[in-house]
C-alpha angles and dihedrals in degrees: 000000000000122000115247111274095018091122096036093113098051109128090225090068090059094047087244119136107233127128107236114199115226088213115038114220132200113276111238103259118232146167120219136163121258117222088276090056090249111143115245125185131204091238086064085078099044115128090043136083103255127199100202108196127188113206147146134217089235093053111096098201092049091053091047092055097044095088093049090049090052091050089049090048094051095046095047101031094092088054102058099279134122140173117224117192118201107196113208092194122132096202120105121283094252090066092052093048092052092050090049088050092049094054093039090235110176099176123101113282116196127190125240101168096157090045093228092135098040088054087047086060095038090243094154094138118059131259099030121168135193129193114216124190124223092270087062094255125137109243101167143008143200132196115199131014124319133183097247095183094051117125086251096052091045091050091053095048094041090054090046098052095034092244119155111233 
């Protein structure tokens, strides 16, 4: 018997394609440079919900979902939520910076040029996205692009974070 509301946050109840794990597990820790070459650790974001997105500039579905990720980030940032995008590109940083500027992306972008961290997460297909709870545990994942700013996605994340629409 499950207490009422225990499954209230399951993505399928919001018609949103995200695989929710019945047992959260610790997210693999990492340290990666941002676009300014400043080291950033996953633990820097502990205490927030984190949408960890693995992507590349050459990946068409990744490019298509970036504006929706930005909208979701702007909507939920004041409520203990962040998006962290990990670029698996092997190109120079300037090309990634130009890409980010062109799309007006403001959430943190980290570099994983050797794909060591994306391999640690099993993110071989791009985009691959992982949802982490404030304790740093992976609670859901998505393979492939999503409309992160759709009504269904916003409903799911609003409910998860206790935010009024």
